Amino acid sequence: MPEFLVSLSQALYQNLVAKDRWLLLLQGLGNTLLIALGAILIGTVIGVVIALMRVSDNKLLQGIAKVYVTVIRGIPMVTQLMIFNFIIFAPVDMPKLMIATISFGVNSGAYCAEIFRAGIQGVPLGQKEAGRSLGLSKAQTMYLIVIPQAVKAVLPTYTNEFVVLIKETAVASYIALVDLTKASDMIRNATFNAWVPLLAAAAIYLCLTLGLSHLFARLERRLARSDRG
Amino acid sequence: MIEVKNLEKSFKELHVLKGINETIHRGEKVVIIGPSGSGKSTFLRCLNRLEEPTSGEIWFEGQNIVDKRCDINKLRQKMGMVFQQFNLFSHLTVEENITLAPVKLKILSQEDARARAHELLERIGLADKASVYPSQLSGGQQQRIAIVRALAMNPDVMLFDEPTSALDPEMVGEVLSLMRKLAEDGMTMVVVTHEMGFAREVGTRVLFMDEGQIVEQNTPGEFFGNPQNPRLQDFLSKVL
């Protein structure tokens, strides 16, 4: 066997197999997925509420929504995460995983809100007028006509938000949470080999984001049926 | 049936409707013509309050619809509207477009609404299009379906806002002939249009609007044959 293959297999063994290090990576991946999934759920709920507040007629609700979006989008994610961990949730004994999920969710909510708002406002006014002219109420017009059309228009950017979120969770290590990036860094510290653990983590991230993009693209195509000319 | 008193409408500084008084009786086919910017579309859209009047009263079937306490959604069920841009719901099939409002407003059951939709589509010769989406149809087909969608609610009056202005010339005829059939069936109609032929043949009364006011109105024969107002004379000389 050529020498470089020998040293490669040794490095792979050392970094991924020995001392169950693959388990550490797996645990990190699990945490990354949990945070991202939880955060997108929280973010979507917050996003819908904030977006509806922004397109409402109530000036107060509009104002609150605007402040939320401006503040959250104006502060780096890492800073927000640390504020949540070391200030807001400092007095309570809460698992780091939950703190991270909430703070990523709150952050993503602001971006989701903007995506949804743009989608809702992008539906032609005539669609709304047609609904109202038939006697449908404002709320009925919103959820029967405007939102279904907005959802379709918004899907590509919304998918992208999820993909961005998965990558963004890598900063969770700032609050000593073992996510995928942190796990690979711990292996690096133990084996003094940067290549294998970091590239392994990178490959896993890439699989996740590509897989998701592919999945959502298929969903989009299915929803695009009514656009066929 | 519809009584308009001192209707005014301003968009910020722009004074669009300057005191309109008009009564539309059951069975009438009122055609409104006038130069662009004269306020005719705004007037029509005030009738079902898609445009909020600045002041004045609009009485429809015994209720002042400008009054904030009236149930505007209920009243709109009785006033069908057809738009220049058709505005079919782009995410729904033709059949769903027609059945949506009657079903959601609990006027018809799903089965009855579907039966009604097919009967209406049959009447306009588009029964085979029930399950296609609006984007797969021509403008003329879309507009006829938009008319049928409004009819599915069994309205007492139909409002038409330049229904043929966005159509290719060869599709104008099919829409106008459907409107003509509707008129023959006795529907009360208020039509904003540039189609002078339609106004002359189908209208029972023609109104001329200019600068936010109704400056002349008459039966089609007198209106086109013997116009009094100099601005109407000028307008007709340009469009006829």
Short mmCIF file of C-alpha atoms in Angstrom, two decimals:
data_model
loop_
_atom_site.label_atom_id
_atom_site.label_comp_id
_atom_site.label_asym_id
_atom_site.label_seq_id
_atom_site.Cartn_x
_atom_site.Cartn_y
_atom_site.Cartn_z
CA MET A 1 0.00 0.00 0.00
CA PRO A 2 1.39 3.43 -0.87
CA GLU A 3 2.59 5.34 2.13
CA PHE A 4 0.18 8.27 1.92
CA LEU A 5 -2.79 5.90 1.97
CA VAL A 6 -1.44 4.32 5.09
CA SER A 7 -1.07 7.64 6.83
CA LEU A 8 -4.49 8.74 5.60
CA SER A 9 -6.20 5.68 6.99
CA GLN A 10 -4.33 6.14 10.22
CA ALA A 11 -5.46 9.77 10.44
CA LEU A 12 -9.05 8.80 9.69
CA TYR A 13 -8.92 6.10 12.33
CA GLN A 14 -7.37 8.39 14.91
CA ASN A 15 -9.81 11.23 14.34
CA LEU A 16 -13.05 9.48 13.61
CA VAL A 17 -12.98 6.00 15.05
CA ALA A 18 -10.63 5.86 18.02
CA LYS A 19 -12.21 6.62 21.40
CA ASP A 20 -15.62 6.68 19.73
CA ARG A 21 -14.92 10.11 18.28
CA TRP A 22 -17.55 9.57 15.57
CA LEU A 23 -20.05 9.48 18.39
CA LEU A 24 -18.97 12.96 19.43
CA LEU A 25 -19.50 14.20 15.87
CA LEU A 26 -22.87 12.49 15.76
CA GLN A 27 -23.88 14.10 19.02
CA GLY A 28 -22.78 17.47 17.66
CA LEU A 29 -24.75 16.89 14.48
CA GLY A 30 -27.78 15.97 16.56
CA ASN A 31 -27.55 19.23 18.48
CA THR A 32 -27.06 21.24 15.31
CA LEU A 33 -30.19 19.68 13.81
CA LEU A 34 -32.22 20.13 16.98
CA ILE A 35 -31.30 23.81 17.21
CA ALA A 36 -31.96 24.47 13.54
CA LEU A 37 -35.25 22.59 13.50
CA GLY A 38 -36.51 24.13 16.72
CA ALA A 39 -35.37 27.57 15.63
CA ILE A 40 -37.08 27.40 12.24
CA LEU A 41 -40.31 26.35 13.95
CA ILE A 42 -40.10 29.21 16.46
CA GLY A 43 -38.91 31.58 13.73
CA THR A 44 -41.77 30.66 11.41
CA VAL A 45 -44.39 31.22 14.11
CA ILE A 46 -42.85 34.53 15.16
CA GLY A 47 -42.41 35.44 11.49
CA VAL A 48 -46.06 34.85 10.66
CA VAL A 49 -47.25 36.87 13.65
CA ILE A 50 -44.85 39.76 13.02
CA ALA A 51 -45.59 39.80 9.29
CA LEU A 52 -49.36 39.91 9.92
CA MET A 53 -48.79 42.73 12.41
CA ARG A 54 -46.82 44.66 9.81
CA VAL A 55 -49.50 44.40 7.15
CA SER A 56 -52.33 45.14 9.60
CA ASP A 57 -54.10 48.49 9.74
CA ASN A 58 -53.21 49.00 13.39
CA LYS A 59 -50.41 51.56 13.72
CA LEU A 60 -49.36 50.27 17.15
CA LEU A 61 -48.99 46.68 15.94
CA GLN A 62 -47.13 47.90 12.88
CA GLY A 63 -44.76 49.87 15.08
CA ILE A 64 -44.03 46.96 17.42
CA ALA A 65 -43.33 44.67 14.48
CA LYS A 66 -41.05 47.22 12.87
CA VAL A 67 -39.02 47.73 16.03
CA TYR A 68 -38.65 43.96 16.48
CA VAL A 69 -37.35 43.45 12.95
CA THR A 70 -35.03 46.45 13.09
CA VAL A 71 -33.49 45.57 16.45
CA ILE A 72 -32.99 41.87 15.75
CA ARG A 73 -31.58 42.40 12.28
CA GLY A 74 -29.27 45.13 13.52
CA ILE A 75 -27.38 42.97 16.04
CA PRO A 76 -24.99 40.13 15.18
CA MET A 77 -26.31 36.64 15.91
CA VAL A 78 -23.37 35.81 18.20
CA THR A 79 -24.04 38.88 20.32
CA GLN A 80 -27.72 37.98 20.61
CA LEU A 81 -26.87 34.43 21.57
CA MET A 82 -24.56 35.64 24.33
CA ILE A 83 -27.13 38.14 25.58
CA PHE A 84 -29.69 35.35 25.83
CA ASN A 85 -27.25 33.04 27.57
CA PHE A 86 -25.43 35.38 29.93
CA ILE A 87 -28.15 37.96 30.65
CA ILE A 88 -31.72 36.97 29.88
CA PHE A 89 -31.58 33.31 30.86
CA ALA A 90 -28.68 33.68 33.31
CA PRO A 91 -30.90 33.60 36.41
CA VAL A 92 -32.71 30.41 35.38
CA ASP A 93 -31.28 26.96 35.10
CA MET A 94 -32.06 26.10 31.52
CA PRO A 95 -30.30 23.65 29.21
CA LYS A 96 -27.94 25.37 26.79
CA LEU A 97 -29.63 23.59 23.93
CA MET A 98 -32.92 25.26 24.76
CA ILE A 99 -31.32 28.67 25.18
CA ALA A 100 -29.65 28.36 21.81
CA THR A 101 -32.84 27.17 20.12
CA ILE A 102 -34.84 30.08 21.51
CA SER A 103 -32.29 32.71 20.59
CA PHE A 104 -31.83 31.36 17.06
CA GLY A 105 -35.62 31.17 16.76
CA VAL A 106 -36.09 34.76 17.91
CA ASN A 107 -33.42 35.85 15.45
CA SER A 108 -34.81 33.87 12.55
CA GLY A 109 -38.29 35.23 13.32
CA ALA A 110 -37.23 38.69 12.22
CA TYR A 111 -35.88 37.42 8.90
CA CYS A 112 -38.91 35.17 8.35
CA ALA A 113 -41.18 38.13 9.08
CA GLU A 114 -39.57 40.16 6.33
CA ILE A 115 -39.77 37.26 3.89
CA PHE A 116 -43.46 36.70 4.66
CA ARG A 117 -44.28 40.40 4.55
CA ALA A 118 -42.73 40.73 1.12
CA GLY A 119 -44.70 37.69 -0.01
CA ILE A 120 -48.01 39.00 1.28
CA GLN A 121 -47.46 42.45 -0.18
CA GLY A 122 -46.38 40.89 -3.46
CA VAL A 123 -49.83 39.41 -4.09
CA PRO A 124 -51.55 41.75 -6.57
CA LEU A 125 -54.08 44.10 -4.99
CA GLY A 126 -56.71 42.93 -7.49
CA GLN A 127 -56.74 39.46 -5.90
CA LYS A 128 -57.69 41.00 -2.59
CA GLU A 129 -60.30 43.25 -4.18
CA ALA A 130 -61.86 40.32 -6.01
CA GLY A 131 -62.16 38.43 -2.74
CA ARG A 132 -63.70 41.37 -0.92
CA SER A 133 -66.08 42.12 -3.81
CA LEU A 134 -67.56 38.63 -3.46
CA GLY A 135 -68.40 39.35 0.16
CA LEU A 136 -65.50 37.53 1.81
CA SER A 137 -64.31 39.24 4.97
CA LYS A 138 -60.86 40.70 5.33
CA ALA A 139 -59.67 37.68 7.31
CA GLN A 140 -61.19 35.17 4.87
CA THR A 141 -59.61 36.99 1.94
CA MET A 142 -56.30 36.88 3.76
CA TYR A 143 -56.19 33.16 4.49
CA LEU A 144 -58.15 31.87 1.48
CA ILE A 145 -56.58 34.01 -1.23
CA VAL A 146 -53.60 36.09 -0.19
CA ILE A 147 -51.68 33.69 2.03
CA PRO A 148 -51.86 30.63 -0.26
CA GLN A 149 -50.43 32.73 -3.08
CA ALA A 150 -47.84 34.32 -0.81
CA VAL A 151 -46.67 30.93 0.45
CA LYS A 152 -45.84 29.84 -3.06
CA ALA A 153 -44.03 33.04 -3.89
CA VAL A 154 -42.07 32.95 -0.66
CA LEU A 155 -40.92 29.34 -0.71
CA PRO A 156 -37.49 29.82 -2.35
CA THR A 157 -36.41 32.57 0.06
CA TYR A 158 -37.90 30.72 3.01
CA THR A 159 -35.92 27.59 2.13
CA ASN A 160 -32.85 29.68 1.93
CA GLU A 161 -33.51 31.02 5.42
CA PHE A 162 -33.54 27.46 6.75
CA VAL A 163 -30.26 26.66 5.01
CA VAL A 164 -28.70 29.86 6.35
CA LEU A 165 -29.95 28.96 9.81
CA ILE A 166 -28.28 25.53 9.77
CA LYS A 167 -24.96 27.13 8.98
CA GLU A 168 -25.49 29.94 11.45
CA THR A 169 -25.91 27.48 14.37
CA ALA A 170 -22.16 26.94 14.20
CA VAL A 171 -21.73 29.95 16.50
CA ALA A 172 -23.49 28.01 19.27
CA SER A 173 -20.07 26.98 20.48
CA TYR A 174 -19.74 30.50 21.93
CA ILE A 175 -21.92 29.38 24.82
CA ALA A 176 -20.04 26.10 25.20
CA LEU A 177 -22.65 24.04 23.43
CA VAL A 178 -21.41 20.97 21.59
CA ASP A 179 -22.78 21.37 18.11
CA LEU A 180 -21.22 19.90 14.99
CA THR A 181 -18.55 22.59 14.72
CA LYS A 182 -17.66 22.42 18.40
CA ALA A 183 -17.44 18.63 18.26
CA SER A 184 -15.01 18.74 15.36
CA ASP A 185 -12.98 21.37 17.17
CA MET A 186 -12.80 19.17 20.26
CA ILE A 187 -11.43 16.32 18.16
CA ARG A 188 -8.90 18.68 16.63
CA ASN A 189 -7.74 19.65 20.11
CA ALA A 190 -7.36 16.05 21.14
CA THR A 191 -5.60 14.70 18.06
CA PHE A 192 -3.73 17.81 16.88
CA ASN A 193 -5.08 17.08 13.41
CA ALA A 194 -7.10 19.92 11.92
CA TRP A 195 -7.74 18.39 8.51
CA VAL A 196 -9.86 15.37 9.18
CA PRO A 197 -12.32 16.63 11.80
CA LEU A 198 -12.91 20.04 10.21
CA LEU A 199 -13.31 18.67 6.70
CA ALA A 200 -15.61 15.97 8.03
CA ALA A 201 -17.78 18.63 9.65
CA ALA A 202 -17.70 20.69 6.47
CA ALA A 203 -18.83 17.69 4.42
CA ILE A 204 -21.71 17.01 6.77
CA TYR A 205 -22.89 20.65 6.59
CA LEU A 206 -22.71 20.52 2.82
CA CYS A 207 -24.77 17.32 2.66
CA LEU A 208 -27.40 18.87 4.92
CA THR A 209 -27.75 22.10 2.99
CA LEU A 210 -27.67 20.49 -0.44
CA GLY A 211 -30.15 17.83 0.61
CA LEU A 212 -32.56 20.41 1.95
CA SER A 213 -32.28 22.67 -1.08
CA HIS A 214 -33.07 19.69 -3.26
CA LEU A 215 -36.06 18.70 -1.14
CA PHE A 216 -37.55 22.19 -1.19
CA ALA A 217 -36.97 22.55 -4.90
CA ARG A 218 -39.15 19.50 -5.45
CA LEU A 219 -41.85 20.94 -3.23
CA GLU A 220 -41.72 24.18 -5.20
CA ARG A 221 -42.19 22.38 -8.47
CA ARG A 222 -45.27 20.65 -7.10
CA LEU A 223 -46.75 23.91 -5.89
CA ALA A 224 -46.02 25.60 -9.21
CA ARG A 225 -48.68 23.56 -10.98
CA SER A 226 -51.10 26.47 -11.23
CA ASP A 227 -48.48 28.64 -12.94
CA ARG A 228 -48.18 26.50 -16.01
CA GLY A 229 -49.15 28.59 -18.96
CA MET B 1 -82.23 50.02 -5.82
CA ILE B 2 -79.09 52.12 -5.49
CA GLU B 3 -79.40 55.71 -4.41
CA VAL B 4 -76.34 57.93 -4.28
CA LYS B 5 -76.51 61.23 -2.42
CA ASN B 6 -73.83 63.91 -2.52
CA LEU B 7 -71.05 61.41 -2.98
CA GLU B 8 -67.58 62.93 -2.62
CA LYS B 9 -64.21 61.25 -2.81
CA SER B 10 -60.76 62.70 -2.39
CA PHE B 11 -57.39 61.03 -2.52
CA LYS B 12 -55.34 63.36 -0.31
CA GLU B 13 -55.39 66.67 -2.24
CA LEU B 14 -56.94 65.19 -5.36
CA HIS B 15 -60.70 65.78 -5.47
CA VAL B 16 -61.98 62.95 -7.67
CA LEU B 17 -65.74 62.90 -7.10
CA LYS B 18 -67.41 66.25 -6.58
CA GLY B 19 -70.91 65.59 -5.34
CA ILE B 20 -72.68 62.84 -7.25
CA ASN B 21 -76.42 62.29 -7.00
CA GLU B 22 -77.82 59.35 -8.86
CA THR B 23 -80.51 56.71 -8.57
CA ILE B 24 -80.28 53.36 -10.26
CA HIS B 25 -83.48 51.34 -10.50
CA ARG B 26 -83.93 47.61 -10.64
CA GLY B 27 -83.49 46.25 -14.15
CA GLU B 28 -81.69 49.30 -15.49
CA LYS B 29 -78.51 48.97 -17.50
CA VAL B 30 -76.61 52.12 -16.75
CA VAL B 31 -73.52 52.76 -18.83
CA ILE B 32 -70.98 55.32 -17.64
CA ILE B 33 -68.61 56.87 -20.12
CA GLY B 34 -66.16 59.71 -19.95
CA PRO B 35 -62.52 60.65 -20.44
CA SER B 36 -59.90 58.91 -18.31
CA GLY B 37 -59.43 60.58 -14.95
CA SER B 38 -63.04 61.73 -14.90
CA GLY B 39 -63.77 59.58 -11.84
CA LYS B 40 -66.02 56.95 -13.43
CA SER B 41 -64.10 53.95 -12.06
CA THR B 42 -63.84 55.59 -8.65
CA PHE B 43 -67.59 56.18 -8.68
CA LEU B 44 -68.26 52.54 -9.53
CA ARG B 45 -65.83 51.31 -6.87
CA CYS B 46 -67.52 53.48 -4.27
CA LEU B 47 -70.79 51.65 -4.92
CA ASN B 48 -69.50 48.51 -3.18
CA ARG B 49 -67.05 50.47 -1.05
CA LEU B 50 -63.90 49.05 -2.55
CA GLU B 51 -63.16 52.76 -2.49
CA GLU B 52 -64.10 54.42 0.80
CA PRO B 53 -66.23 57.51 0.07
CA THR B 54 -65.03 60.72 1.72
CA SER B 55 -68.59 61.89 2.31
CA GLY B 56 -72.13 61.33 1.12
CA GLU B 57 -74.55 58.43 1.28
CA ILE B 58 -75.07 55.34 -0.82
CA TRP B 59 -78.31 53.48 -0.18
CA PHE B 60 -78.56 49.90 -1.38
CA GLU B 61 -81.63 47.79 -0.62
CA GLY B 62 -82.63 50.02 2.26
CA GLN B 63 -79.25 50.37 3.91
CA ASN B 64 -76.72 53.17 3.82
CA ILE B 65 -73.57 51.26 2.94
CA VAL B 66 -71.34 54.21 3.82
CA ASP B 67 -72.50 53.81 7.43
CA LYS B 68 -69.74 52.03 9.31
CA ARG B 69 -72.30 49.96 11.22
CA CYS B 70 -73.67 48.23 8.13
CA ASP B 71 -72.40 44.76 7.29
CA ILE B 72 -70.56 45.58 4.09
CA ASN B 73 -69.58 41.95 3.48
CA LYS B 74 -73.22 40.92 3.51
CA LEU B 75 -74.17 43.72 1.12
CA ARG B 76 -71.31 42.90 -1.25
CA GLN B 77 -72.72 39.41 -1.66
CA LYS B 78 -75.58 41.06 -3.51
CA MET B 79 -73.32 43.24 -5.68
CA GLY B 80 -71.23 41.35 -8.18
CA MET B 81 -68.16 43.05 -9.54
CA VAL B 82 -66.12 42.48 -12.68
CA PHE B 83 -62.67 44.03 -12.99
CA GLN B 84 -60.58 45.25 -15.88
CA GLN B 85 -57.80 42.79 -15.00
CA PHE B 86 -60.23 39.83 -14.43
CA ASN B 87 -58.63 39.07 -11.05
CA LEU B 88 -59.38 35.37 -11.11
CA PHE B 89 -57.70 33.70 -8.14
CA SER B 90 -54.51 32.45 -9.72
CA HIS B 91 -53.91 29.60 -7.25
CA LEU B 92 -57.34 28.04 -7.77
CA THR B 93 -58.90 26.16 -10.66
CA VAL B 94 -61.80 27.64 -12.60
CA GLU B 95 -64.30 25.58 -10.63
CA GLU B 96 -62.71 26.53 -7.30
CA ASN B 97 -62.77 30.18 -8.34
CA ILE B 98 -66.51 29.96 -8.83
CA THR B 99 -67.36 27.86 -5.77
CA LEU B 100 -65.04 29.49 -3.23
CA ALA B 101 -67.23 32.39 -2.10
CA PRO B 102 -70.65 30.61 -2.12
CA VAL B 103 -69.23 27.72 -0.10
CA LYS B 104 -67.14 29.73 2.36
CA LEU B 105 -70.00 32.14 2.95
CA LYS B 106 -72.31 29.17 3.53
CA ILE B 107 -74.71 30.13 0.76
CA LEU B 108 -74.38 26.82 -1.05
CA SER B 109 -73.11 23.40 -0.04
CA GLN B 110 -69.99 22.14 -1.80
CA GLU B 111 -72.05 19.86 -4.09
CA ASP B 112 -74.65 22.50 -4.91
CA ALA B 113 -71.92 25.04 -5.61
CA ARG B 114 -70.17 22.61 -7.91
CA ALA B 115 -73.40 21.87 -9.75
CA ARG B 116 -74.07 25.59 -10.10
CA ALA B 117 -70.54 26.21 -11.35
CA HIS B 118 -70.94 23.56 -14.03
CA GLU B 119 -74.32 24.88 -15.07
CA LEU B 120 -72.86 28.39 -15.41
CA LEU B 121 -69.78 27.14 -17.26
CA GLU B 122 -72.04 25.14 -19.55
CA ARG B 123 -73.95 28.28 -20.35
CA ILE B 124 -70.79 30.11 -21.49
CA GLY B 125 -69.42 27.07 -23.29
CA LEU B 126 -66.44 26.55 -21.01
CA ALA B 127 -67.55 23.43 -19.14
CA ASP B 128 -64.41 21.64 -20.26
CA LYS B 129 -62.25 24.22 -18.49
CA ALA B 130 -63.53 23.53 -14.96
CA SER B 131 -60.32 22.00 -13.69
CA VAL B 132 -57.73 24.21 -15.37
CA TYR B 133 -55.96 27.18 -13.80
CA PRO B 134 -56.61 30.76 -14.94
CA SER B 135 -53.12 31.17 -16.41
CA GLN B 136 -53.98 28.51 -19.00
CA LEU B 137 -56.90 30.52 -20.38
CA SER B 138 -57.19 33.42 -22.80
CA GLY B 139 -58.13 36.86 -21.53
CA GLY B 140 -61.63 36.56 -22.96
CA GLN B 141 -62.17 33.20 -21.28
CA GLN B 142 -60.83 34.54 -17.99
CA GLN B 143 -63.15 37.51 -18.07
CA ARG B 144 -66.20 35.40 -18.88
CA ILE B 145 -65.33 33.15 -15.95
CA ALA B 146 -64.90 36.21 -13.75
CA ILE B 147 -68.42 37.25 -14.71
CA VAL B 148 -69.72 33.78 -13.95
CA ARG B 149 -67.88 33.77 -10.62
CA ALA B 150 -69.78 36.91 -9.64
CA LEU B 151 -73.06 35.42 -10.90
CA ALA B 152 -72.61 32.34 -8.72
CA MET B 153 -73.41 34.56 -5.74
CA ASN B 154 -76.80 35.42 -7.25
CA PRO B 155 -76.24 39.16 -7.04
CA ASP B 156 -78.99 41.74 -7.45
CA VAL B 157 -76.73 44.09 -9.37
CA MET B 158 -73.55 43.65 -11.39
CA LEU B 159 -70.84 46.32 -11.50
CA PHE B 160 -68.48 46.24 -14.47
CA ASP B 161 -65.25 48.24 -14.33
CA GLU B 162 -63.98 48.53 -17.90
CA PRO B 163 -64.44 44.79 -18.47
CA THR B 164 -63.03 44.76 -22.00
CA SER B 165 -60.21 47.30 -21.73
CA ALA B 166 -57.49 44.75 -21.02
CA LEU B 167 -58.55 42.35 -23.77
CA ASP B 168 -57.10 41.72 -27.19
CA PRO B 169 -59.53 43.10 -29.79
CA GLU B 170 -60.67 39.69 -31.01
CA MET B 171 -61.78 38.73 -27.50
CA VAL B 172 -63.86 41.80 -26.78
CA GLY B 173 -66.86 40.38 -28.65
CA GLU B 174 -67.27 37.23 -26.58
CA VAL B 175 -67.28 39.19 -23.34
CA LEU B 176 -69.71 41.80 -24.62
CA SER B 177 -72.09 39.17 -25.93
CA LEU B 178 -72.14 37.48 -22.52
CA MET B 179 -72.91 40.85 -20.94
CA ARG B 180 -75.63 41.40 -23.50
CA LYS B 181 -77.18 38.04 -22.61
CA LEU B 182 -77.05 39.00 -18.97
CA ALA B 183 -78.84 42.24 -19.76
CA GLU B 184 -81.55 40.37 -21.66
CA ASP B 185 -82.08 38.15 -18.64
CA GLY B 186 -83.01 41.27 -16.70
CA MET B 187 -79.90 41.81 -14.57
CA THR B 188 -79.41 45.29 -13.16
CA MET B 189 -76.07 46.49 -14.49
CA VAL B 190 -73.77 49.44 -14.01
CA VAL B 191 -71.04 49.43 -16.63
CA VAL B 192 -68.00 51.67 -16.97
CA THR B 193 -66.75 51.20 -20.50
CA HIS B 194 -65.27 52.70 -23.64
CA GLU B 195 -67.40 50.47 -25.85
CA MET B 196 -69.79 52.99 -27.40
CA GLY B 197 -71.57 50.31 -29.42
CA PHE B 198 -72.41 48.43 -26.24
CA ALA B 199 -73.59 51.61 -24.54
CA ARG B 200 -75.87 52.39 -27.47
CA GLU B 201 -77.36 48.92 -27.88
CA VAL B 202 -77.54 47.54 -24.36
CA GLY B 203 -77.69 50.61 -22.13
CA THR B 204 -81.07 51.86 -20.95
CA ARG B 205 -79.39 55.05 -19.76
CA VAL B 206 -75.99 56.53 -20.48
CA LEU B 207 -74.12 58.85 -18.09
CA PHE B 208 -71.29 61.13 -19.11
CA MET B 209 -68.81 61.93 -16.38
CA ASP B 210 -66.23 64.67 -16.51
CA GLU B 211 -64.03 66.07 -13.74
CA GLY B 212 -65.79 64.21 -10.97
CA GLN B 213 -69.35 65.03 -11.93
CA ILE B 214 -72.13 63.56 -14.02
CA VAL B 215 -72.54 66.34 -16.56
CA GLU B 216 -75.10 64.73 -18.83
CA GLN B 217 -77.31 61.68 -18.95
CA ASN B 218 -79.97 60.41 -21.28
CA THR B 219 -81.36 57.45 -23.14
CA PRO B 220 -78.78 56.11 -25.59
CA GLY B 221 -80.66 57.48 -28.59
CA GLU B 222 -80.77 61.04 -27.29
CA PHE B 223 -77.34 60.80 -25.67
CA PHE B 224 -75.53 59.89 -28.85
CA GLY B 225 -77.91 61.54 -31.31
CA ASN B 226 -78.45 64.83 -29.61
CA PRO B 227 -75.75 65.62 -27.02
CA GLN B 228 -76.23 68.94 -25.22
CA ASN B 229 -73.12 69.51 -23.13
CA PRO B 230 -70.20 70.91 -25.17
CA ARG B 231 -67.72 68.63 -23.39
CA LEU B 232 -69.83 65.59 -24.28
CA GLN B 233 -70.07 66.81 -27.88
CA ASP B 234 -66.31 67.18 -27.95
CA PHE B 235 -65.79 63.73 -26.35
CA LEU B 236 -68.16 62.01 -28.76
CA SER B 237 -66.58 63.68 -31.76
CA LYS B 238 -63.28 62.12 -30.74
CA VAL B 239 -64.45 58.59 -29.94
CA LEU B 240 -67.15 57.95 -32.54
#
